[in-house]
mmCIF file of C-alpha atoms in Angstrom:
data_model
loop_
_atom_site.group_PDB
_atom_site.id
_atom_site.type_symbol
_atom_site.label_atom_id
_atom_site.label_comp_id
_atom_site.label_asym_id
_atom_site.label_seq_id
_atom_site.Cartn_x
_atom_site.Cartn_y
_atom_site.Cartn_z
ATOM 1 C CA MET A 246 4.680 182.798 84.538
ATOM 2 C CA SER A 247 5.761 179.183 84.548
ATOM 3 C CA ALA A 248 6.809 177.586 88.064
ATOM 4 C CA ALA A 249 10.815 177.664 86.688
ATOM 5 C CA ALA A 250 10.572 181.261 85.832
ATOM 6 C CA ALA A 251 9.076 182.126 89.508
ATOM 7 C CA VAL A 252 11.600 180.083 91.230
ATOM 8 C CA VAL A 253 14.637 182.040 89.239
ATOM 9 C CA GLN A 254 12.699 185.290 89.430
ATOM 10 C CA PRO A 255 15.578 187.014 91.660
ATOM 11 C CA VAL A 256 17.837 187.074 88.522
ATOM 12 C CA LEU A 257 15.504 187.866 85.863
ATOM 13 C CA PRO A 258 16.115 191.742 84.535
ATOM 14 C CA SER A 259 12.995 193.849 84.622
ATOM 15 C CA SER A 260 11.250 194.718 81.614
ATOM 16 C CA SER A 261 13.223 197.808 81.233
ATOM 17 C CA ALA A 262 16.345 196.234 81.797
ATOM 18 C CA SER A 263 15.873 193.846 78.912
ATOM 19 C CA THR A 264 15.365 195.899 75.949
ATOM 20 C CA GLY A 265 18.425 194.328 74.246
ATOM 21 C CA VAL A 266 16.443 191.550 73.118
ATOM 22 C CA GLN A 267 13.263 193.715 71.657
ATOM 23 C CA GLN A 268 15.412 194.097 68.427
ATOM 24 C CA HIS A 269 14.940 190.828 67.671
ATOM 25 C CA GLY A 270 10.961 191.368 67.165
ATOM 26 C CA VAL A 271 8.631 188.701 67.816
ATOM 27 C CA LEU A 272 10.025 186.045 69.956
ATOM 28 C CA THR A 273 9.047 182.650 69.025
ATOM 29 C CA ALA A 274 10.191 179.444 71.241
ATOM 30 C CA ASP A 275 12.596 178.855 67.955
ATOM 31 C CA ARG A 276 14.027 182.061 68.064
ATOM 32 C CA VAL A 277 14.618 182.314 71.814
ATOM 33 C CA ALA A 278 16.085 178.877 71.588
ATOM 34 C CA GLY A 279 18.215 179.802 69.002
ATOM 35 C CA LEU A 280 19.405 182.982 70.986
ATOM 36 C CA LEU A 281 20.256 181.092 73.780
ATOM 37 C CA THR A 282 22.659 178.646 72.082
ATOM 38 C CA GLY A 283 26.064 179.577 73.010
ATOM 39 C CA CYS A 284 25.008 182.024 75.485
ATOM 40 C CA ALA A 285 27.449 181.943 78.530
ATOM 41 C CA THR A 286 26.784 185.075 80.827
ATOM 42 C CA LEU A 287 24.400 185.261 83.544
ATOM 43 C CA HIS A 288 23.081 188.864 82.436
ATOM 44 C CA ARG A 289 22.375 187.471 78.848
ATOM 45 C CA THR A 290 20.617 184.396 80.003
ATOM 46 C CA GLY A 291 18.430 186.367 82.530
ATOM 47 C CA GLU A 292 17.600 188.804 79.801
ATOM 48 C CA LEU A 293 16.424 186.167 77.365
ATOM 49 C CA HIS A 294 14.681 184.020 80.271
ATOM 50 C CA ALA A 295 12.782 187.142 81.046
ATOM 51 C CA ALA A 296 11.949 187.578 77.315
ATOM 52 C CA ALA A 297 10.938 183.968 77.074
ATOM 53 C CA VAL A 298 8.501 184.600 80.035
ATOM 54 C CA ARG A 299 6.978 187.585 78.756
ATOM 55 C CA ALA A 300 6.768 186.001 75.417
ATOM 56 C CA GLY A 301 5.022 182.705 76.920
ATOM 57 C CA VAL A 302 7.316 180.123 75.587
ATOM 58 C CA ASP A 303 9.232 179.264 78.829
ATOM 59 C CA GLY A 304 7.902 176.366 78.941
ATOM 60 C CA ASP A 305 8.842 175.121 75.667
ATOM 61 C CA ARG A 306 11.352 172.158 75.797
ATOM 62 C CA ALA A 307 13.751 173.217 73.719
ATOM 63 C CA VAL A 308 13.879 176.711 75.345
ATOM 64 C CA ASP A 309 13.937 175.109 78.756
ATOM 65 C CA PHE A 310 16.698 172.974 77.769
ATOM 66 C CA ARG A 311 19.048 175.940 76.365
ATOM 67 C CA LEU A 312 18.082 177.780 79.486
ATOM 68 C CA GLN A 313 19.403 175.053 81.629
ATOM 69 C CA ARG A 314 22.481 175.200 79.761
ATOM 70 C CA ALA A 315 22.939 178.550 79.590
ATOM 71 C CA TYR A 316 22.778 178.889 83.464
ATOM 72 C CA ALA A 317 25.077 175.947 84.000
ATOM 73 C CA ALA A 318 27.809 177.638 81.415
ATOM 74 C CA SER A 319 27.278 181.139 83.384
ATOM 75 C CA GLY A 320 28.011 179.085 86.530
ATOM 76 C CA ARG A 321 24.637 179.241 88.230
ATOM 77 C CA LEU A 322 24.410 175.310 88.519
ATOM 78 C CA ASP A 323 21.929 175.571 90.994
ATOM 79 C CA LEU A 324 19.437 177.396 88.662
ATOM 80 C CA ALA A 325 20.470 174.931 85.838
ATOM 81 C CA VAL A 326 19.214 172.160 88.244
ATOM 82 C CA THR A 327 16.138 174.137 89.442
ATOM 83 C CA LEU A 328 14.968 174.315 85.710
ATOM 84 C CA LEU A 329 15.819 170.396 85.524
ATOM 85 C CA ARG A 330 13.711 169.559 88.254
ATOM 86 C CA LEU A 331 10.720 171.837 87.342
ATOM 87 C CA THR A 332 10.807 170.483 83.578
ATOM 88 C CA PRO A 333 7.867 168.093 83.190
ATOM 89 C CA ASP A 334 9.187 164.612 82.361
ATOM 90 C CA PRO A 335 12.563 165.596 81.484
ATOM 91 C CA THR A 336 14.670 163.276 78.974
ATOM 92 C CA THR A 337 17.995 161.640 79.209
ATOM 93 C CA VAL A 338 19.586 164.637 77.224
ATOM 94 C CA PHE A 339 18.146 167.116 79.967
ATOM 95 C CA TYR A 340 20.049 164.872 82.688
ATOM 96 C CA THR A 341 23.146 164.370 80.564
ATOM 97 C CA SER A 342 23.584 167.974 80.264
ATOM 98 C CA ALA A 343 23.365 168.651 84.020
ATOM 99 C CA ILE A 344 25.689 165.821 84.979
ATOM 100 C CA HIS A 345 28.469 166.944 82.480
ATOM 101 C CA ALA A 346 28.136 170.716 83.735
ATOM 102 C CA HIS A 347 28.866 169.073 87.396
ATOM 103 C CA SER A 348 31.345 166.443 86.655
ATOM 104 C CA SER A 349 33.592 168.603 84.435
ATOM 105 C CA ARG A 350 33.767 171.389 87.151
ATOM 106 C CA GLY A 351 34.852 168.958 89.760
ATOM 107 C CA LEU A 352 31.731 168.503 91.547
ATOM 108 C CA HIS A 353 31.404 164.496 91.421
ATOM 109 C CA LEU A 354 28.924 163.949 94.205
ATOM 110 C CA ALA A 355 26.205 166.095 92.470
ATOM 111 C CA ALA A 356 26.928 164.802 89.164
ATOM 112 C CA LEU A 357 26.632 161.359 90.478
ATOM 113 C CA ALA A 358 23.618 162.049 92.521
ATOM 114 C CA LEU A 359 21.597 163.464 89.292
ATOM 115 C CA LEU A 360 22.754 160.204 87.762
ATOM 116 C CA SER A 361 21.098 158.403 90.432
ATOM 117 C CA GLU A 362 18.062 160.545 90.033
ATOM 118 C CA MET A 363 17.795 160.027 86.259
ATOM 119 C CA LEU A 364 18.094 156.367 86.667
ATOM 120 C CA GLY A 365 15.556 156.103 89.348
ATOM 121 C CA ARG A 366 13.344 157.901 86.756
ATOM 122 C CA GLY A 367 14.000 154.805 84.222
ATOM 123 C CA LEU A 368 15.790 157.071 81.954
ATOM 124 C CA ILE A 369 18.533 154.922 79.933
ATOM 125 C CA PRO A 370 21.675 156.631 79.602
ATOM 126 C CA THR A 371 23.548 157.446 76.258
ATOM 127 C CA SER A 372 27.264 157.181 75.753
ATOM 128 C CA HIS A 373 27.534 160.877 76.489
ATOM 129 C CA THR A 374 25.722 160.286 79.869
ATOM 130 C CA LEU A 375 28.092 157.434 80.839
ATOM 131 C CA SER A 376 31.458 159.163 79.641
ATOM 132 C CA SER A 377 30.235 162.356 81.466
ATOM 133 C CA SER A 378 29.403 160.072 84.651
ATOM 134 C CA LEU A 379 32.722 158.117 84.703
ATOM 135 C CA PRO A 380 35.116 161.289 85.842
ATOM 136 C CA ALA A 381 33.277 161.733 88.702
ATOM 137 C CA CYS A 382 33.799 158.163 90.006
ATOM 138 C CA HIS A 383 36.300 158.401 93.225
ATOM 139 C CA GLY A 384 36.520 154.893 93.723
ATOM 140 C CA LEU A 385 37.096 151.816 91.242
ATOM 141 C CA ALA A 386 33.880 149.929 93.153
ATOM 142 C CA LEU A 387 31.353 152.393 91.446
ATOM 143 C CA GLY A 388 33.503 152.668 88.083
ATOM 144 C CA ARG A 389 33.367 149.125 87.819
ATOM 145 C CA ALA A 390 29.512 148.946 88.418
ATOM 146 C CA LEU A 391 29.193 151.755 85.514
ATOM 147 C CA HIS A 392 31.654 149.291 83.314
ATOM 148 C CA ALA A 393 29.205 146.611 83.807
ATOM 149 C CA TYR A 394 26.283 148.939 83.254
ATOM 150 C CA ALA A 395 27.844 149.957 80.062
ATOM 151 C CA PHE A 396 28.211 146.433 78.740
ATOM 152 C CA LYS A 397 24.778 145.857 79.705
ATOM 153 C CA LEU A 398 23.690 148.800 77.441
ATOM 154 C CA ALA A 399 26.415 147.628 74.426
ATOM 155 C CA LEU A 400 27.949 150.881 75.210
ATOM 156 C CA ALA A 401 31.472 149.563 76.491
ATOM 157 C CA GLY A 402 32.860 149.647 72.939
ATOM 158 C CA ASP A 403 31.887 153.333 72.420
ATOM 159 C CA SER A 404 35.026 155.252 71.910
ATOM 160 C CA TYR A 405 34.180 157.936 74.498
ATOM 161 C CA VAL A 406 33.097 155.450 76.990
ATOM 162 C CA ALA A 407 35.914 153.279 76.463
ATOM 163 C CA THR A 408 38.441 156.420 76.694
ATOM 164 C CA ALA A 409 36.592 157.419 80.099
ATOM 165 C CA LEU A 410 36.625 153.874 81.545
ATOM 166 C CA LEU A 411 40.441 153.829 80.939
ATOM 167 C CA GLY A 412 40.945 157.168 82.274
ATOM 168 C CA MET A 413 38.793 155.995 85.341
ATOM 169 C CA TYR A 414 41.019 152.843 85.926
ATOM 170 C CA ALA A 415 44.487 154.572 85.239
ATOM 171 C CA ARG A 416 43.319 157.076 87.666
ATOM 172 C CA GLY A 417 42.202 154.280 90.533
ATOM 173 C CA GLY A 418 45.845 152.756 89.678
ATOM 174 C CA ASP A 419 44.310 149.576 87.983
ATOM 175 C CA ALA A 420 46.699 149.558 85.148
ATOM 176 C CA ASP A 421 45.992 145.732 84.230
ATOM 177 C CA ALA A 422 42.159 146.946 83.513
ATOM 178 C CA ALA A 423 43.235 150.030 81.839
ATOM 179 C CA ARG A 424 45.707 148.409 79.414
ATOM 180 C CA ALA A 425 43.114 145.744 78.689
ATOM 181 C CA LEU A 426 40.806 148.112 77.601
ATOM 182 C CA PHE A 427 43.604 150.299 75.806
ATOM 183 C CA ASP A 428 44.486 146.938 73.728
ATOM 184 C CA GLU A 429 40.968 146.686 72.547
ATOM 185 C CA MET A 430 40.889 150.369 71.120
ATOM 186 C CA PRO A 431 41.284 149.970 67.163
ATOM 187 C CA ASP A 432 42.456 153.469 67.105
ATOM 188 C CA PRO A 433 43.678 154.576 70.423
ATOM 189 C CA HIS A 434 42.998 158.378 71.038
ATOM 190 C CA VAL A 435 45.877 160.573 72.328
ATOM 191 C CA VAL A 436 43.895 160.975 75.396
ATOM 192 C CA SER A 437 43.874 157.154 76.169
ATOM 193 C CA VAL A 438 47.745 157.007 75.357
ATOM 194 C CA THR A 439 48.611 159.853 77.514
ATOM 195 C CA ALA A 440 46.259 158.175 80.423
ATOM 196 C CA MET A 441 48.014 154.854 80.013
ATOM 197 C CA LEU A 442 51.804 156.693 80.092
ATOM 198 C CA THR A 443 50.576 158.930 83.146
ATOM 199 C CA CYS A 444 49.326 155.613 84.960
ATOM 200 C CA TYR A 445 52.372 153.488 84.152
ATOM 201 C CA ALA A 446 54.579 156.552 85.235
ATOM 202 C CA LYS A 447 52.731 157.035 88.432
ATOM 203 C CA MET A 448 53.240 153.331 89.209
ATOM 204 C CA GLY A 449 56.800 153.221 88.554
ATOM 205 C CA ALA A 450 56.329 151.024 85.374
ATOM 206 C CA LEU A 451 58.632 152.807 83.241
ATOM 207 C CA ASP A 452 59.650 150.263 81.052
ATOM 208 C CA ASP A 453 55.775 149.447 80.272
ATOM 209 C CA ALA A 454 55.567 153.177 79.685
ATOM 210 C CA ARG A 455 58.716 153.334 77.359
ATOM 211 C CA GLU A 456 57.270 150.178 75.410
ATOM 212 C CA LEU A 457 54.034 151.690 75.003
ATOM 213 C CA SER A 458 55.574 154.854 73.935
ATOM 214 C CA MET A 459 57.418 153.370 71.149
ATOM 215 C CA MET A 460 54.972 150.918 69.991
ATOM 216 C CA LYS A 461 52.399 153.577 69.295
ATOM 217 C CA ALA A 462 54.743 156.542 68.187
ATOM 218 C CA SER A 463 54.344 155.773 64.481
ATOM 219 C CA GLY A 464 50.683 155.902 64.619
ATOM 220 C CA ILE A 465 49.961 158.441 67.348
ATOM 221 C CA GLN A 466 51.241 161.836 67.597
ATOM 222 C CA LYS A 467 50.788 163.562 70.927
ATOM 223 C CA GLU A 468 49.163 166.665 70.890
ATOM 224 C CA PRO A 469 51.705 169.232 72.205
ATOM 225 C CA GLY A 470 50.927 170.867 75.789
ATOM 226 C CA CYS A 471 49.503 174.743 75.336
ATOM 227 C CA SER A 472 48.397 176.960 78.248
ATOM 228 C CA ALA A 473 46.708 180.139 77.616
ATOM 229 C CA VAL A 474 46.148 182.901 80.454
ATOM 230 C CA GLU A 475 43.967 185.737 80.222
ATOM 231 C CA VAL A 476 45.659 189.113 81.151
ATOM 232 C CA GLY A 477 43.962 192.493 80.613
ATOM 233 C CA ARG A 478 41.246 190.954 78.263
ATOM 234 C CA LYS A 479 44.146 189.444 76.079
ATOM 235 C CA VAL A 480 45.158 185.764 75.869
ATOM 236 C CA TYR A 481 48.581 184.886 76.167
ATOM 237 C CA GLU A 482 49.766 181.255 74.880
ATOM 238 C CA PHE A 483 52.782 179.203 76.514
ATOM 239 C CA VAL A 484 54.246 175.843 75.645
ATOM 240 C CA ALA A 485 56.753 173.933 77.859
ATOM 241 C CA GLY A 486 59.974 175.549 77.749
ATOM 242 C CA ASP A 487 58.484 178.573 75.991
ATOM 243 C CA MET A 488 60.971 181.461 75.763
ATOM 244 C CA SER A 489 59.221 183.371 73.044
ATOM 245 C CA HIS A 490 57.681 185.979 75.156
ATOM 246 C CA PRO A 491 58.927 189.523 75.401
ATOM 247 C CA ARG A 492 58.996 189.254 79.243
ATOM 248 C CA THR A 493 60.800 185.666 79.361
ATOM 249 C CA ASP A 494 63.292 186.738 81.813
ATOM 250 C CA GLU A 495 60.701 187.960 84.244
ATOM 251 C CA ILE A 496 58.595 184.955 83.621
ATOM 252 C CA TYR A 497 61.406 182.559 84.258
ATOM 253 C CA SER A 498 62.865 184.715 87.395
ATOM 254 C CA MET A 499 59.315 184.458 88.684
ATOM 255 C CA LEU A 500 59.298 180.857 87.930
ATOM 256 C CA GLU A 501 62.355 179.971 89.842
ATOM 257 C CA ARG A 502 60.895 181.992 92.817
ATOM 258 C CA MET A 503 57.762 179.783 92.674
ATOM 259 C CA ASN A 504 60.038 176.616 92.924
ATOM 260 C CA GLU A 505 61.679 177.888 95.734
ATOM 261 C CA LEU A 506 58.520 178.813 97.702
ATOM 262 C CA VAL A 507 56.792 175.607 97.011
ATOM 263 C CA LYS A 508 59.863 173.330 98.233
ATOM 264 C CA GLU A 509 59.865 175.637 101.291
ATOM 265 C CA GLN A 510 56.279 174.217 101.674
ATOM 266 C CA GLY A 511 57.498 170.659 101.196
ATOM 267 C CA HIS A 512 56.929 169.838 97.789
ATOM 268 C CA VAL A 513 59.150 167.318 96.209
ATOM 269 C CA PRO A 514 59.160 167.548 92.323
ATOM 270 C CA GLN A 515 57.563 164.269 91.030
ATOM 271 C CA THR A 516 60.486 163.531 88.587
ATOM 272 C CA GLU A 517 59.153 160.031 88.058
ATOM 273 C CA LEU A 518 56.557 161.345 85.818
ATOM 274 C CA VAL A 519 59.501 162.479 83.654
ATOM 275 C CA LEU A 520 59.826 159.307 81.154
ATOM 276 C CA HIS A 521 63.056 160.204 79.575
ATOM 277 C CA ASP A 522 66.622 159.029 80.505
ATOM 278 C CA LEU A 523 67.657 162.291 82.498
ATOM 279 C CA ASP A 524 69.411 162.914 85.588
ATOM 280 C CA GLU A 525 67.177 163.972 88.676
ATOM 281 C CA ALA A 526 68.423 167.560 88.273
ATOM 282 C CA SER A 527 67.248 167.724 84.445
ATOM 283 C CA LYS A 528 63.993 165.987 85.183
ATOM 284 C CA GLU A 529 63.542 168.596 87.816
ATOM 285 C CA LYS A 530 63.956 171.144 85.031
ATOM 286 C CA ALA A 531 61.719 169.652 82.769
ATOM 287 C CA LEU A 532 58.749 169.888 85.179
ATOM 288 C CA ALA A 533 59.477 173.195 86.093
ATOM 289 C CA VAL A 534 58.781 174.446 82.783
ATOM 290 C CA HIS A 535 55.366 172.771 82.177
ATOM 291 C CA SER A 536 53.158 175.472 80.274
ATOM 292 C CA GLU A 537 50.692 175.781 83.078
ATOM 293 C CA LYS A 538 53.736 176.897 85.624
ATOM 294 C CA LEU A 539 54.625 179.139 82.905
ATOM 295 C CA ALA A 540 51.227 180.549 82.465
ATOM 296 C CA VAL A 541 51.097 181.150 86.467
ATOM 297 C CA ALA A 542 54.097 183.036 86.328
ATOM 298 C CA PHE A 543 53.173 185.414 83.804
ATOM 299 C CA GLY A 544 49.859 185.808 85.459
ATOM 300 C CA LEU A 545 51.626 186.569 88.876
ATOM 301 C CA ILE A 546 53.785 189.267 87.227
ATOM 302 C CA SER A 547 51.218 190.710 84.997
ATOM 303 C CA THR A 548 48.033 191.067 87.342
ATOM 304 C CA ALA A 549 47.593 193.003 90.972
ATOM 305 C CA PRO A 550 47.678 191.188 94.058
ATOM 306 C CA GLY A 551 44.803 189.270 94.738
ATOM 307 C CA GLU A 552 43.214 189.250 91.157
ATOM 308 C CA THR A 553 42.193 185.872 90.246
ATOM 309 C CA ILE A 554 44.271 184.078 87.470
ATOM 310 C CA LYS A 555 42.676 182.160 84.775
ATOM 311 C CA ILE A 556 44.218 179.443 82.883
ATOM 312 C CA VAL A 557 43.178 177.009 80.190
ATOM 313 C CA LYS A 558 45.065 173.910 78.758
ATOM 314 C CA ASN A 559 44.503 171.778 75.935
ATOM 315 C CA LEU A 560 45.564 169.040 77.944
ATOM 316 C CA ARG A 561 45.326 167.079 81.308
ATOM 317 C CA ALA A 562 47.466 168.780 83.851
ATOM 318 C CA CYS A 563 50.101 166.198 85.455
ATOM 319 C CA SER A 564 50.136 165.783 89.120
ATOM 320 C CA ASP A 565 53.334 167.737 89.772
ATOM 321 C CA CYS A 566 51.704 170.763 88.245
ATOM 322 C CA HIS A 567 48.275 170.317 90.284
ATOM 323 C CA ALA A 568 50.355 170.108 93.418
ATOM 324 C CA VAL A 569 52.374 173.242 92.573
ATOM 325 C CA LEU A 570 49.230 175.029 91.556
ATOM 326 C CA LYS A 571 47.723 174.436 94.948
ATOM 327 C CA LEU A 572 50.483 175.569 96.627
ATOM 328 C CA ILE A 573 51.052 178.746 94.810
ATOM 329 C CA SER A 574 47.292 179.608 95.631
ATOM 330 C CA LYS A 575 47.710 179.233 99.236
ATOM 331 C CA ILE A 576 51.196 181.208 99.132
ATOM 332 C CA THR A 577 50.244 184.188 97.180
ATOM 333 C CA GLY A 578 46.677 184.048 98.197
ATOM 334 C CA ARG A 579 45.250 183.968 94.815
ATOM 335 C CA LYS A 580 42.545 181.869 93.232
ATOM 336 C CA ILE A 581 43.555 180.067 90.266
ATOM 337 C CA VAL A 582 41.055 178.947 87.824
ATOM 338 C CA PHE A 583 42.407 176.546 85.709
ATOM 339 C CA ARG A 584 40.427 174.291 82.933
ATOM 340 C CA ASP A 585 42.255 171.397 81.676
ATOM 341 C CA ARG A 586 40.875 168.601 79.082
ATOM 342 C CA ASN A 587 39.388 166.750 81.869
ATOM 343 C CA ARG A 588 37.746 169.343 83.865
ATOM 344 C CA PHE A 589 37.805 172.634 85.823
ATOM 345 C CA HIS A 590 40.124 173.129 88.884
ATOM 346 C CA HIS A 591 39.441 175.981 91.320
ATOM 347 C CA PHE A 592 42.481 176.409 93.331
ATOM 348 C CA VAL A 593 42.034 178.329 96.719
ATOM 349 C CA ASP A 594 44.246 178.356 99.649
ATOM 350 C CA GLY A 595 46.186 175.582 98.993
ATOM 351 C CA SER A 596 42.941 173.263 97.891
ATOM 352 C CA CYS A 597 41.163 172.415 94.750
ATOM 353 C CA THR A 598 37.733 171.845 94.073
ATOM 354 C CA CYS A 599 38.791 168.596 92.257
ATOM 355 C CA GLY A 600 39.529 166.811 95.341
ATOM 356 C CA ASP A 601 42.839 165.984 93.577
ATOM 357 C CA TYR A 602 40.988 163.391 91.625
ATOM 358 C CA TRP A 603 41.025 164.379 87.926
#
């Protein structure tokens, strides 16, 4: 048994419990690596890990890498890091996978610690390493240091790195630096446009936001926001202002109640995020029917008290929705697991694992 297998032995099923993989016949390293691809449940990962140990292929680099990714995908980041550190001479790819797994879940300090560890080994980051690390930067100082390093590696012009840099500056409130990057992009992605618009809106620079919106409208089509919530093993999708669900009346009744409750907690709708020329009441209504709020309302009326609500959104959540979801988790005593384009958010008792930086 390898050192890595010994460390994770407590989660490995016994031989009798792992008969599900025997149907695959003789397990070679390539076969195990293939079976691990896309594996995201702890039980299945443990089964395949145990099978790899018995077959004597758990030291194979391809197997170890896919085991690391599978443990991370199943939520056991501790085991993923254990495997990483027990892998002889791990490459940049091993570290990048671990950095991305932590950064996307809002575990910023751990992600940056892994980056530091990787650099300490003399490994050179790739564009994916940097684009995964930049969202973990809480301050502009560290972000600027990574920007300088990206220049040194001739990666600053990479589309993924540039988009991550723009997002970092936008979140940090440096609209000038963000706009400079944006203007250098030959074909800005909708993510970059959205980051710039959000940055301008938060700073109150509505004229700049409107100018950018009009300038890019002809060439960039903003992807419509859509939130999916899982209820009873089925997935239900909502867009902003959606009224297509059979339980629309109940959903909007709960939505109205949610708005009342969060206001009682002191929440003030961030109407400055609405860029349209509307009065305050209309802006507030526009914010209230964002897709993730509809998904939460549906989750509240469709699941048992105390049950976790799981939502996935294709775009980044706005700061108003983020604030509302925090308060709803506190008011209802529910845990809300929310995955937007940037990362995982775990809302529990009024706080979020992202530390309000995403």
